Amino acid sequence: MRHLPEIKINSFQLAVLLDEVEKHFYNFVIDNLVFCAHCREIANEGVEVTEVCLSAMNDVRIRGRCRKCNGEVMRLFVFGGDEKFYARACRLRESIGFNVLSF
C-alpha cells in the first residue's frame, strides 16, 4: 500500500467513509477509550473531536479535547490495513480532487 499525504476530512466525509461496524467502533472509542495525558486516565466524559485526518496509510487520526479537563487528546484508528477500507479512503480522496495514482 502506498504512503499518501495526510489530509483533513470533515465529519460528513468521515461518516461516508466508515461502514456501520466501523462507525460503532469509532463512536465507542471516542466516548470511552481515549487516554487523556492531563487527567492521566481515560477521558471518561468523552472527547470533543476538533480535527479528523486520513493519515499517510489511510488510517483515521483524530485530535480533540477531553470533555472533563479540556486537555488535548489524539487517537489513531488503524483502519488503513483493511483493503476494503483502504479502497474506500482512496475513492474519498479522489472525490475531493486528490489523485492517488500520482503517488
mmCIF file of N, CA and C in Angstrom:
data_model
loop_
_atom_site.group_PDB
_atom_site.id
_atom_site.type_symbol
_atom_site.label_atom_id
_atom_site.label_comp_id
_atom_site.label_asym_id
_atom_site.label_seq_id
_atom_site.Cartn_x
_atom_site.Cartn_y
_atom_site.Cartn_z
ATOM 1 N N MET A 1 0.837 -1.181 0.000
ATOM 2 C CA MET A 1 0.000 0.000 0.000
ATOM 3 C C MET A 1 0.880 1.242 0.000
ATOM 4 N N ARG A 2 0.453 2.239 -0.742
ATOM 5 C CA ARG A 2 1.219 3.468 -0.895
ATOM 6 C C ARG A 2 1.091 4.377 0.331
ATOM 7 N N HIS A 3 2.125 5.186 0.543
ATOM 8 C CA HIS A 3 2.064 6.250 1.539
ATOM 9 C C HIS A 3 1.559 7.495 0.826
ATOM 10 N N LEU A 4 0.453 8.029 1.285
ATOM 11 C CA LEU A 4 -0.163 9.206 0.687
ATOM 12 C C LEU A 4 -0.036 10.384 1.639
ATOM 13 N N PRO A 5 -0.166 11.603 1.149
ATOM 14 C CA PRO A 5 -0.134 12.754 2.056
ATOM 15 C C PRO A 5 -1.318 12.712 3.031
ATOM 16 N N GLU A 6 -1.081 13.179 4.244
ATOM 17 C CA GLU A 6 -2.170 13.275 5.207
ATOM 18 C C GLU A 6 -3.104 14.398 4.779
ATOM 19 N N ILE A 7 -4.402 14.151 4.865
ATOM 20 C CA ILE A 7 -5.388 15.177 4.518
ATOM 21 C C ILE A 7 -6.434 15.282 5.612
ATOM 22 N N LYS A 8 -6.936 16.494 5.818
ATOM 23 C CA LYS A 8 -8.029 16.707 6.759
ATOM 24 C C LYS A 8 -9.338 16.366 6.053
ATOM 25 N N ILE A 9 -10.247 15.749 6.822
ATOM 26 C CA ILE A 9 -11.587 15.488 6.310
ATOM 27 C C ILE A 9 -12.591 16.003 7.341
ATOM 28 N N ASN A 10 -13.806 16.255 6.884
ATOM 29 C CA ASN A 10 -14.821 16.741 7.810
ATOM 30 C C ASN A 10 -15.677 15.580 8.323
ATOM 31 N N SER A 11 -16.587 15.864 9.238
ATOM 32 C CA SER A 11 -17.388 14.806 9.865
ATOM 33 C C SER A 11 -18.307 14.113 8.853
ATOM 34 N N PHE A 12 -18.802 14.841 7.861
ATOM 35 C CA PHE A 12 -19.633 14.215 6.833
ATOM 36 C C PHE A 12 -18.812 13.221 6.017
ATOM 37 N N GLN A 13 -17.615 13.614 5.618
ATOM 38 C CA GLN A 13 -16.742 12.722 4.855
ATOM 39 C C GLN A 13 -16.371 11.491 5.674
ATOM 40 N N LEU A 14 -16.140 11.672 6.970
ATOM 41 C CA LEU A 14 -15.851 10.535 7.843
ATOM 42 C C LEU A 14 -17.047 9.591 7.896
ATOM 43 N N ALA A 15 -18.249 10.141 8.012
ATOM 44 C CA ALA A 15 -19.459 9.313 8.072
ATOM 45 C C ALA A 15 -19.657 8.513 6.792
ATOM 46 N N VAL A 16 -19.319 9.094 5.653
ATOM 47 C CA VAL A 16 -19.422 8.389 4.374
ATOM 48 C C VAL A 16 -18.365 7.285 4.291
ATOM 49 N N LEU A 17 -17.195 7.547 4.833
ATOM 50 C CA LEU A 17 -16.073 6.620 4.745
ATOM 51 C C LEU A 17 -16.261 5.363 5.595
ATOM 52 N N LEU A 18 -16.806 5.513 6.792
ATOM 53 C CA LEU A 18 -16.922 4.387 7.720
ATOM 54 C C LEU A 18 -18.164 3.547 7.434
ATOM 55 N N ASP A 19 -18.009 2.214 7.513
ATOM 56 C CA ASP A 19 -19.192 1.359 7.426
ATOM 57 C C ASP A 19 -19.844 1.313 8.815
ATOM 58 N N GLU A 20 -20.958 0.604 8.953
ATOM 59 C CA GLU A 20 -21.713 0.602 10.212
ATOM 60 C C GLU A 20 -20.895 0.072 11.392
ATOM 61 N N VAL A 21 -20.137 -0.994 11.192
ATOM 62 C CA VAL A 21 -19.326 -1.565 12.277
ATOM 63 C C VAL A 21 -18.227 -0.578 12.670
ATOM 64 N N GLU A 22 -17.580 0.020 11.684
ATOM 65 C CA GLU A 22 -16.523 0.998 11.965
ATOM 66 C C GLU A 22 -17.074 2.226 12.679
ATOM 67 N N LYS A 23 -18.276 2.689 12.286
ATOM 68 C CA LYS A 23 -18.902 3.830 12.961
ATOM 69 C C LYS A 23 -19.170 3.503 14.425
ATOM 70 N N HIS A 24 -19.696 2.316 14.676
ATOM 71 C CA HIS A 24 -19.980 1.902 16.056
ATOM 72 C C HIS A 24 -18.674 1.864 16.864
ATOM 73 N N PHE A 25 -17.628 1.261 16.307
ATOM 74 C CA PHE A 25 -16.332 1.177 16.968
ATOM 75 C C PHE A 25 -15.769 2.576 17.229
ATOM 76 N N TYR A 26 -15.785 3.434 16.209
ATOM 77 C CA TYR A 26 -15.282 4.807 16.334
ATOM 78 C C TYR A 26 -15.998 5.539 17.466
ATOM 79 N N ASN A 27 -17.327 5.510 17.460
ATOM 80 C CA ASN A 27 -18.101 6.218 18.486
ATOM 81 C C ASN A 27 -17.848 5.656 19.879
ATOM 82 N N PHE A 28 -17.728 4.340 19.992
ATOM 83 C CA PHE A 28 -17.459 3.724 21.285
ATOM 84 C C PHE A 28 -16.097 4.179 21.818
ATOM 85 N N VAL A 29 -15.095 4.156 20.958
ATOM 86 C CA VAL A 29 -13.746 4.565 21.379
ATOM 87 C C VAL A 29 -13.729 6.042 21.773
ATOM 88 N N ILE A 30 -14.334 6.907 20.971
ATOM 89 C CA ILE A 30 -14.366 8.346 21.273
ATOM 90 C C ILE A 30 -15.034 8.599 22.627
ATOM 91 N N ASP A 31 -16.078 7.856 22.926
ATOM 92 C CA ASP A 31 -16.814 8.065 24.173
ATOM 93 C C ASP A 31 -16.184 7.375 25.380
ATOM 94 N N ASN A 32 -15.357 6.329 25.155
ATOM 95 C CA ASN A 32 -14.932 5.504 26.281
ATOM 96 C C ASN A 32 -13.457 5.136 26.361
ATOM 97 N N LEU A 33 -12.686 5.289 25.296
ATOM 98 C CA LEU A 33 -11.347 4.701 25.290
ATOM 99 C C LEU A 33 -10.235 5.615 24.791
ATOM 100 N N VAL A 34 -10.342 6.904 25.002
ATOM 101 C CA VAL A 34 -9.270 7.811 24.620
ATOM 102 C C VAL A 34 -8.564 8.258 25.895
ATOM 103 N N PHE A 35 -7.243 8.081 25.918
ATOM 104 C CA PHE A 35 -6.460 8.442 27.095
ATOM 105 C C PHE A 35 -6.166 9.931 27.093
ATOM 106 N N CYS A 36 -6.347 10.568 28.240
ATOM 107 C CA CYS A 36 -6.016 11.979 28.407
ATOM 108 C C CYS A 36 -4.768 12.069 29.279
ATOM 109 N N ALA A 37 -3.697 12.607 28.718
ATOM 110 C CA ALA A 37 -2.437 12.725 29.455
ATOM 111 C C ALA A 37 -2.557 13.716 30.610
ATOM 112 N N HIS A 38 -3.411 14.717 30.475
ATOM 113 C CA HIS A 38 -3.574 15.700 31.543
ATOM 114 C C HIS A 38 -4.295 15.084 32.746
ATOM 115 N N CYS A 39 -5.374 14.345 32.486
ATOM 116 C CA CYS A 39 -6.113 13.661 33.566
ATOM 117 C C CYS A 39 -5.354 12.421 34.058
ATOM 118 N N ARG A 40 -4.453 11.919 33.217
ATOM 119 C CA ARG A 40 -3.704 10.684 33.462
ATOM 120 C C ARG A 40 -4.627 9.473 33.602
ATOM 121 N N GLU A 41 -5.674 9.483 32.786
ATOM 122 C CA GLU A 41 -6.622 8.376 32.741
ATOM 123 C C GLU A 41 -7.443 8.484 31.457
ATOM 124 N N ILE A 42 -8.289 7.498 31.271
ATOM 125 C CA ILE A 42 -9.203 7.532 30.132
ATOM 126 C C ILE A 42 -10.128 8.738 30.282
ATOM 127 N N ALA A 43 -10.373 9.441 29.189
ATOM 128 C CA ALA A 43 -11.285 10.591 29.198
ATOM 129 C C ALA A 43 -12.705 10.056 29.371
ATOM 130 N N ASN A 44 -13.076 9.818 30.633
ATOM 131 C CA ASN A 44 -14.333 9.121 30.919
ATOM 132 C C ASN A 44 -15.586 9.947 30.638
ATOM 133 N N GLU A 45 -15.433 11.213 30.346
ATOM 134 C CA GLU A 45 -16.579 12.023 29.933
ATOM 135 C C GLU A 45 -16.608 12.195 28.415
ATOM 136 N N GLY A 46 -15.705 11.497 27.724
ATOM 137 C CA GLY A 46 -15.657 11.536 26.269
ATOM 138 C C GLY A 46 -14.728 12.606 25.745
ATOM 139 N N VAL A 47 -14.732 12.740 24.439
ATOM 140 C CA VAL A 47 -13.824 13.640 23.732
ATOM 141 C C VAL A 47 -14.621 14.492 22.756
ATOM 142 N N GLU A 48 -14.287 15.766 22.690
ATOM 143 C CA GLU A 48 -14.824 16.666 21.675
ATOM 144 C C GLU A 48 -13.829 16.666 20.524
ATOM 145 N N VAL A 49 -14.198 16.057 19.402
ATOM 146 C CA VAL A 49 -13.294 15.938 18.249
ATOM 147 C C VAL A 49 -13.205 17.293 17.550
ATOM 148 N N THR A 50 -11.972 17.761 17.341
ATOM 149 C CA THR A 50 -11.757 19.048 16.672
ATOM 150 C C THR A 50 -11.136 18.904 15.287
ATOM 151 N N GLU A 51 -10.510 17.749 15.012
ATOM 152 C CA GLU A 51 -9.860 17.545 13.714
ATOM 153 C C GLU A 51 -9.832 16.057 13.383
ATOM 154 N N VAL A 52 -10.165 15.750 12.136
ATOM 155 C CA VAL A 52 -10.107 14.377 11.644
ATOM 156 C C VAL A 52 -9.239 14.382 10.390
ATOM 157 N N CYS A 53 -8.292 13.442 10.330
ATOM 158 C CA CYS A 53 -7.396 13.350 9.176
ATOM 159 C C CYS A 53 -7.303 11.912 8.689
ATOM 160 N N LEU A 54 -7.077 11.775 7.394
ATOM 161 C CA LEU A 54 -6.655 10.499 6.830
ATOM 162 C C LEU A 54 -5.139 10.534 6.802
ATOM 163 N N SER A 55 -4.523 9.569 7.430
ATOM 164 C CA SER A 55 -3.055 9.540 7.522
ATOM 165 C C SER A 55 -2.444 9.072 6.204
ATOM 166 N N ALA A 56 -1.134 9.005 6.194
ATOM 167 C CA ALA A 56 -0.391 8.556 5.018
ATOM 168 C C ALA A 56 -0.737 7.125 4.626
ATOM 169 N N MET A 57 -1.199 6.320 5.573
ATOM 170 C CA MET A 57 -1.577 4.930 5.299
ATOM 171 C C MET A 57 -3.099 4.743 5.260
ATOM 172 N N ASN A 58 -3.842 5.853 5.138
ATOM 173 C CA ASN A 58 -5.302 5.853 5.129
ATOM 174 C C ASN A 58 -5.899 5.378 6.452
ATOM 175 N N ASP A 59 -5.171 5.568 7.543
ATOM 176 C CA ASP A 59 -5.745 5.388 8.862
ATOM 177 C C ASP A 59 -6.439 6.692 9.234
ATOM 178 N N VAL A 60 -7.316 6.647 10.228
ATOM 179 C CA VAL A 60 -8.026 7.840 10.676
ATOM 180 C C VAL A 60 -7.368 8.333 11.960
ATOM 181 N N ARG A 61 -6.944 9.593 11.950
ATOM 182 C CA ARG A 61 -6.358 10.203 13.136
ATOM 183 C C ARG A 61 -7.247 11.347 13.585
ATOM 184 N N ILE A 62 -7.598 11.336 14.867
ATOM 185 C CA ILE A 62 -8.404 12.435 15.400
ATOM 186 C C ILE A 62 -7.595 13.200 16.435
ATOM 187 N N ARG A 63 -7.872 14.472 16.510
ATOM 188 C CA ARG A 63 -7.386 15.324 17.593
ATOM 189 C C ARG A 63 -8.624 15.943 18.220
ATOM 190 N N GLY A 64 -8.531 16.187 19.510
ATOM 191 C CA GLY A 64 -9.669 16.774 20.182
ATOM 192 C C GLY A 64 -9.325 17.225 21.581
ATOM 193 N N ARG A 65 -10.364 17.412 22.375
ATOM 194 C CA ARG A 65 -10.244 17.882 23.749
ATOM 195 C C ARG A 65 -11.025 16.963 24.682
ATOM 196 N N CYS A 66 -10.412 16.668 25.811
ATOM 197 C CA CYS A 66 -11.079 15.900 26.863
ATOM 198 C C CYS A 66 -12.242 16.738 27.388
ATOM 199 N N ARG A 67 -13.417 16.145 27.501
ATOM 200 C CA ARG A 67 -14.577 16.891 27.985
ATOM 201 C C ARG A 67 -14.510 17.169 29.485
ATOM 202 N N LYS A 68 -13.645 16.479 30.198
ATOM 203 C CA LYS A 68 -13.510 16.691 31.645
ATOM 204 C C LYS A 68 -12.564 17.853 31.955
ATOM 205 N N CYS A 69 -11.361 17.854 31.345
ATOM 206 C CA CYS A 69 -10.346 18.852 31.704
ATOM 207 C C CYS A 69 -9.983 19.798 30.566
ATOM 208 N N ASN A 70 -10.492 19.547 29.378
ATOM 209 C CA ASN A 70 -10.203 20.327 28.173
ATOM 210 C C ASN A 70 -8.772 20.125 27.672
ATOM 211 N N GLY A 71 -8.092 19.083 28.145
ATOM 212 C CA GLY A 71 -6.743 18.781 27.672
ATOM 213 C C GLY A 71 -6.769 18.209 26.269
ATOM 214 N N GLU A 72 -5.677 18.409 25.536
ATOM 215 C CA GLU A 72 -5.580 17.892 24.175
ATOM 216 C C GLU A 72 -5.428 16.378 24.195
ATOM 217 N N VAL A 73 -6.119 15.722 23.264
ATOM 218 C CA VAL A 73 -6.016 14.274 23.106
ATOM 219 C C VAL A 73 -5.860 13.955 21.628
ATOM 220 N N MET A 74 -5.352 12.762 21.353
ATOM 221 C CA MET A 74 -5.189 12.282 19.993
ATOM 222 C C MET A 74 -5.441 10.786 20.004
ATOM 223 N N ARG A 75 -6.024 10.282 18.927
ATOM 224 C CA ARG A 75 -6.254 8.838 18.808
ATOM 225 C C ARG A 75 -6.103 8.456 17.348
ATOM 226 N N LEU A 76 -5.448 7.329 17.113
ATOM 227 C CA LEU A 76 -5.279 6.796 15.765
ATOM 228 C C LEU A 76 -6.139 5.549 15.631
ATOM 229 N N PHE A 77 -6.949 5.511 14.603
ATOM 230 C CA PHE A 77 -7.754 4.340 14.270
ATOM 231 C C PHE A 77 -7.088 3.669 13.082
ATOM 232 N N VAL A 78 -6.548 2.486 13.282
ATOM 233 C CA VAL A 78 -5.784 1.804 12.235
ATOM 234 C C VAL A 78 -6.748 0.999 11.366
ATOM 235 N N PHE A 79 -7.416 1.732 10.484
ATOM 236 C CA PHE A 79 -8.348 1.114 9.538
ATOM 237 C C PHE A 79 -7.679 0.850 8.198
ATOM 238 N N GLY A 80 -6.602 1.543 7.887
ATOM 239 C CA GLY A 80 -5.984 1.501 6.566
ATOM 240 C C GLY A 80 -5.456 0.148 6.145
ATOM 241 N N GLY A 81 -5.204 -0.759 7.099
ATOM 242 C CA GLY A 81 -4.726 -2.094 6.762
ATOM 243 C C GLY A 81 -5.795 -2.976 6.149
ATOM 244 N N ASP A 82 -7.044 -2.611 6.333
ATOM 245 C CA ASP A 82 -8.166 -3.335 5.741
ATOM 246 C C ASP A 82 -8.298 -2.893 4.281
ATOM 247 N N GLU A 83 -8.182 -3.836 3.356
ATOM 248 C CA GLU A 83 -8.183 -3.494 1.924
ATOM 249 C C GLU A 83 -9.452 -2.772 1.489
ATOM 250 N N LYS A 84 -10.604 -3.177 2.028
ATOM 251 C CA LYS A 84 -11.862 -2.523 1.645
ATOM 252 C C LYS A 84 -11.898 -1.080 2.141
ATOM 253 N N PHE A 85 -11.469 -0.866 3.375
ATOM 254 C CA PHE A 85 -11.417 0.497 3.912
ATOM 255 C C PHE A 85 -10.423 1.337 3.112
ATOM 256 N N TYR A 86 -9.256 0.778 2.841
ATOM 257 C CA TYR A 86 -8.223 1.493 2.086
ATOM 258 C C TYR A 86 -8.773 1.937 0.727
ATOM 259 N N ALA A 87 -9.498 1.048 0.060
ATOM 260 C CA ALA A 87 -10.085 1.382 -1.247
ATOM 261 C C ALA A 87 -11.125 2.493 -1.108
ATOM 262 N N ARG A 88 -11.967 2.430 -0.061
ATOM 263 C CA ARG A 88 -12.960 3.493 0.167
ATOM 264 C C ARG A 88 -12.257 4.821 0.439
ATOM 265 N N ALA A 89 -11.171 4.776 1.211
ATOM 266 C CA ALA A 89 -10.424 6.003 1.515
ATOM 267 C C ALA A 89 -9.812 6.590 0.243
ATOM 268 N N CYS A 90 -9.294 5.746 -0.629
ATOM 269 C CA CYS A 90 -8.746 6.234 -1.907
ATOM 270 C C CYS A 90 -9.840 6.855 -2.765
ATOM 271 N N ARG A 91 -11.027 6.244 -2.787
ATOM 272 C CA ARG A 91 -12.148 6.824 -3.543
ATOM 273 C C ARG A 91 -12.553 8.175 -2.954
ATOM 274 N N LEU A 92 -12.544 8.286 -1.619
ATOM 275 C CA LEU A 92 -12.860 9.565 -0.979
ATOM 276 C C LEU A 92 -11.832 10.616 -1.381
ATOM 277 N N ARG A 93 -10.555 10.251 -1.334
ATOM 278 C CA ARG A 93 -9.501 11.184 -1.738
ATOM 279 C C ARG A 93 -9.738 11.663 -3.171
ATOM 280 N N GLU A 94 -10.060 10.738 -4.073
ATOM 281 C CA GLU A 94 -10.305 11.100 -5.474
ATOM 282 C C GLU A 94 -11.533 11.998 -5.608
ATOM 283 N N SER A 95 -12.573 11.732 -4.798
ATOM 284 C CA SER A 95 -13.805 12.522 -4.898
ATOM 285 C C SER A 95 -13.609 13.968 -4.453
ATOM 286 N N ILE A 96 -12.581 14.224 -3.646
ATOM 287 C CA ILE A 96 -12.316 15.598 -3.224
ATOM 288 C C ILE A 96 -11.153 16.205 -4.014
ATOM 289 N N GLY A 97 -10.814 15.558 -5.121
ATOM 290 C CA GLY A 97 -9.847 16.138 -6.048
ATOM 291 C C GLY A 97 -8.401 15.762 -5.806
ATOM 292 N N PHE A 98 -8.154 14.682 -5.095
ATOM 293 C CA PHE A 98 -6.789 14.250 -4.831
ATOM 294 C C PHE A 98 -6.518 13.029 -5.677
ATOM 295 N N ASN A 99 -5.533 13.080 -6.576
ATOM 296 C CA ASN A 99 -5.203 11.977 -7.455
ATOM 297 C C ASN A 99 -4.268 11.000 -6.756
ATOM 298 N N VAL A 100 -4.797 9.855 -6.301
ATOM 299 C CA VAL A 100 -3.977 8.884 -5.561
ATOM 300 C C VAL A 100 -3.021 8.139 -6.485
ATOM 301 N N LEU A 101 -3.266 8.141 -7.762
ATOM 302 C CA LEU A 101 -2.397 7.414 -8.688
ATOM 303 C C LEU A 101 -1.053 8.117 -8.897
ATOM 304 N N SER A 102 -0.988 9.396 -8.566
ATOM 305 C CA SER A 102 0.266 10.122 -8.771
ATOM 306 C C SER A 102 1.272 9.863 -7.652
ATOM 307 N N PHE A 103 0.870 9.116 -6.623
ATOM 308 C CA PHE A 103 1.792 8.799 -5.506
ATOM 309 C C PHE A 103 2.187 7.369 -5.513
#
